[in-house]
Amino acid sequence: MNRKLATVLAAGVGLSLVLTGCSAGGAASGGNGSSKKGGLISIIVNDPSNPYWKTEGDVASAEAKSLGYKSNVSASKGDTNTESNLIDTAITNKSVAIILDPANASGSIGAVKKADAAGIPVFLVNAEINQAGLAKAQLVSNNAQGAAIGAQQWVKSVGDSGNYAELFGAPSDNNAQTRSNGYKTVLSQYPDLKEVAKQVANWDRTQGHDKTQSILQANPDIKGIISGNDEMALGAIAALKEAGKLDQVKVGGFDGSPDAVDAVKAGELQYTVLQPVATFAKKAVQEADEYLRTGKTGAAQEKQAFDCVLITKENADKVTSPFTLSE
């Protein structure tokens, strides 16, 4: 077990050092800080009804204001047409920078290009687009590393044999596949663990609940559910409670949301993997400010990956504010 864990974590650490795209600290352009200080930074998140994205928007907005800018937060709800319209609004409002959680890895490229053509620098958070050199920075969680540490903890909870199911996020989001691949890298090392169901639940708690009900009907003997995020995991827990099977089926999450941390403390969720969204949302605004003042972000590379942290009963009390683990 230790050798397996070491191998997987070594790979995860390596991935955290992989930085793609051209240097964001390179050619200067438009760094007229005196005229842009106090301007509007537009922040576009996915869906603030999810605490993860609400924290993303709240932290970015607060940091923008603390640095002397105006800010507003809007939501695409994962829809590229809505996202495109919000970019148009940001352009019309003469935004000096845009902080964007892209709705779609490929489908959001056009929106970023539109902002770039209007001379507005875009800083991506949480999710990537499939084109380097367009956004000034892409700040994301190290999802492969997070999936690896989560899957190892899941095996400790479930054991190394038995049937299990996976709840998969939104297929349009590269993070969903990256996490699923990270789970598979670990779980495939245990040949007596059998995945009997894999359901798309689109990061949503209600869908996680409904898909878990269907999974339980078809596979009443499963021992565990590994989820791509906390909202789906919390939906699974609700379904398991209704079925009277929460003690029999172990659930693991991913995000580190306040509700998930509470569920870990209560013993209902085995663990969650905290994404440092509060850290990189703040950093994105700081890099935007640096770029507006100097023409450079101050970062070595466009893509920056931030390692995730495993949250269990042992350290859950150290999560003292949303998505932040105190030392």
Coordinates of C-alpha atoms in Angstrom, one line a residue, residues 72-233:
N72 CA -19.2 42.9 -10.0
V73 CA -19.9 39.2 -10.0
S74 CA -22.2 37.5 -12.5
A75 CA -22.9 33.8 -13.4
S76 CA -22.9 31.9 -16.6
K77 CA -24.6 28.8 -15.1
G78 CA -22.2 26.8 -17.3
D79 CA -23.9 28.0 -20.5
T80 CA -21.5 29.4 -23.2
N81 CA -24.2 31.6 -24.7
T82 CA -24.8 33.3 -21.4
E83 CA -21.1 33.5 -20.8
S84 CA -20.6 35.2 -24.2
N85 CA -23.3 37.7 -23.4
L86 CA -21.7 38.5 -20.0
I87 CA -18.4 39.1 -21.8
D88 CA -20.2 41.5 -24.1
T89 CA -21.5 43.3 -21.0
A90 CA -18.1 43.4 -19.5
I91 CA -16.8 45.0 -22.7
T92 CA -19.6 47.5 -22.8
N93 CA -19.0 48.4 -19.2
K94 CA -15.3 49.1 -20.1
S95 CA -14.0 46.6 -17.7
V96 CA -10.2 46.8 -17.2
A97 CA -9.9 43.1 -16.5
I98 CA -12.1 39.9 -16.5
I99 CA -11.8 37.1 -14.0
L100 CA -13.5 34.1 -15.7
D101 CA -14.4 30.6 -14.6
P102 CA -14.9 29.2 -18.1
A103 CA -18.1 27.4 -18.9
N104 CA -16.5 25.0 -21.3
A105 CA -13.0 24.0 -22.1
S106 CA -13.5 24.5 -25.9
G107 CA -16.7 26.5 -26.0
S108 CA -15.3 29.4 -23.9
I109 CA -12.4 30.1 -26.2
G110 CA -14.4 32.4 -28.4
A111 CA -15.5 34.5 -25.4
V112 CA -11.9 34.9 -24.2
K113 CA -10.9 35.8 -27.8
K114 CA -13.6 38.5 -27.9
A115 CA -12.4 40.1 -24.6
D116 CA -8.8 39.9 -25.8
A117 CA -9.7 41.6 -29.1
A118 CA -11.4 44.4 -27.1
G119 CA -8.1 44.9 -25.2
I120 CA -9.3 43.4 -21.9
P121 CA -7.0 40.9 -20.2
V122 CA -8.7 37.7 -19.1
F123 CA -7.6 35.6 -16.1
L124 CA -9.1 32.1 -15.8
V125 CA -9.8 30.5 -12.5
N126 CA -10.8 26.9 -11.5
A127 CA -11.1 25.5 -15.1
E128 CA -8.9 25.7 -18.2
I129 CA -9.6 26.4 -21.8
N130 CA -8.1 24.2 -24.6
Q131 CA -5.9 27.0 -25.9
A132 CA -2.7 28.4 -24.4
G133 CA -1.4 31.9 -24.9
L134 CA -4.9 33.5 -25.0
A135 CA -5.7 34.2 -21.3
K136 CA -3.1 36.1 -19.3
A137 CA -3.2 33.4 -16.7
Q138 CA -5.0 30.1 -15.9
L139 CA -5.1 29.3 -12.1
V140 CA -6.5 25.9 -11.2
S141 CA -6.5 23.2 -8.6
N142 CA -4.1 20.3 -9.2
N143 CA -7.0 18.0 -9.8
A144 CA -4.8 14.9 -10.6
Q145 CA -3.0 15.3 -7.3
G146 CA -6.3 15.9 -5.4
A147 CA -7.9 12.8 -7.0
A148 CA -5.0 10.7 -6.1
I149 CA -5.0 11.6 -2.4
G150 CA -8.8 11.3 -2.3
A151 CA -8.8 7.8 -3.9
Q152 CA -6.2 6.5 -1.5
Q153 CA -8.3 7.7 1.4
W154 CA -11.4 6.2 -0.2
V155 CA -9.6 2.8 -0.4
K156 CA -8.7 3.1 3.3
S157 CA -12.4 3.6 4.1
V158 CA -13.9 1.0 1.7
G159 CA -11.2 -1.7 1.6
D160 CA -9.4 -3.2 -1.3
S161 CA -12.3 -5.4 -2.6
G162 CA -15.9 -5.1 -3.5
N163 CA -18.2 -3.3 -5.9
Y164 CA -18.4 0.5 -6.1
A165 CA -19.9 3.3 -8.2
E166 CA -18.6 6.7 -9.4
L167 CA -20.5 10.0 -9.7
F168 CA -19.0 12.0 -12.6
G169 CA -19.2 15.8 -13.0
A170 CA -20.0 17.8 -16.0
P171 CA -18.6 16.3 -19.2
S172 CA -17.9 19.7 -20.7
D173 CA -15.5 20.5 -17.8
N174 CA -12.0 19.1 -18.1
N175 CA -11.8 18.8 -14.3
A176 CA -14.4 16.0 -14.3
Q177 CA -12.3 13.8 -16.6
T178 CA -9.1 14.7 -14.8
R179 CA -10.5 13.6 -11.5
S180 CA -12.1 10.5 -12.9
N181 CA -8.7 9.5 -14.4
G182 CA -7.0 10.2 -11.1
Y183 CA -9.4 7.9 -9.3
K184 CA -8.9 5.2 -11.9
T185 CA -5.1 5.5 -11.7
V186 CA -5.3 4.6 -8.0
L187 CA -8.3 2.2 -8.0
S188 CA -7.0 0.1 -10.9
Q189 CA -4.2 -1.0 -8.6
Y190 CA -6.8 -3.0 -6.7
P191 CA -8.1 -5.8 -9.0
D192 CA -10.7 -6.9 -6.5
L193 CA -12.4 -3.5 -6.6
K194 CA -15.0 -3.5 -9.3
E195 CA -16.7 -0.4 -10.7
V196 CA -20.3 -1.5 -11.5
A197 CA -21.8 1.9 -12.2
K198 CA -20.6 5.4 -13.4
Q199 CA -23.2 8.1 -13.6
V200 CA -23.0 11.7 -14.8
A201 CA -24.5 14.0 -12.2
N202 CA -23.1 17.4 -13.4
W203 CA -21.7 18.6 -10.1
D204 CA -25.3 18.8 -8.8
R205 CA -26.7 17.6 -5.4
T206 CA -30.1 16.7 -6.7
Q207 CA -28.7 14.8 -9.6
G208 CA -26.3 13.0 -7.2
H209 CA -29.2 12.0 -5.1
D210 CA -31.3 10.7 -8.0
K211 CA -28.4 8.9 -9.7
T212 CA -27.5 7.2 -6.5
Q213 CA -31.1 6.0 -6.1
S214 CA -30.8 4.4 -9.6
I215 CA -27.4 2.9 -8.8
L216 CA -28.7 1.3 -5.6
Q217 CA -31.7 -0.2 -7.3
A218 CA -29.4 -1.9 -9.9
N219 CA -26.5 -2.6 -7.6
P220 CA -27.7 -3.1 -4.0
D221 CA -24.4 -4.6 -2.9
I222 CA -22.1 -1.7 -3.6
K223 CA -19.6 -0.8 -0.8
G224 CA -18.7 2.7 -1.8
I225 CA -19.3 5.7 -4.0
I226 CA -16.5 8.0 -5.1
S227 CA -17.7 11.4 -6.2
G228 CA -16.2 14.0 -8.5
N229 CA -17.4 16.8 -6.1
D230 CA -19.0 17.4 -2.8
E231 CA -22.4 18.4 -4.0
M232 CA -22.9 15.1 -5.8
A233 CA -21.5 13.3 -2.8

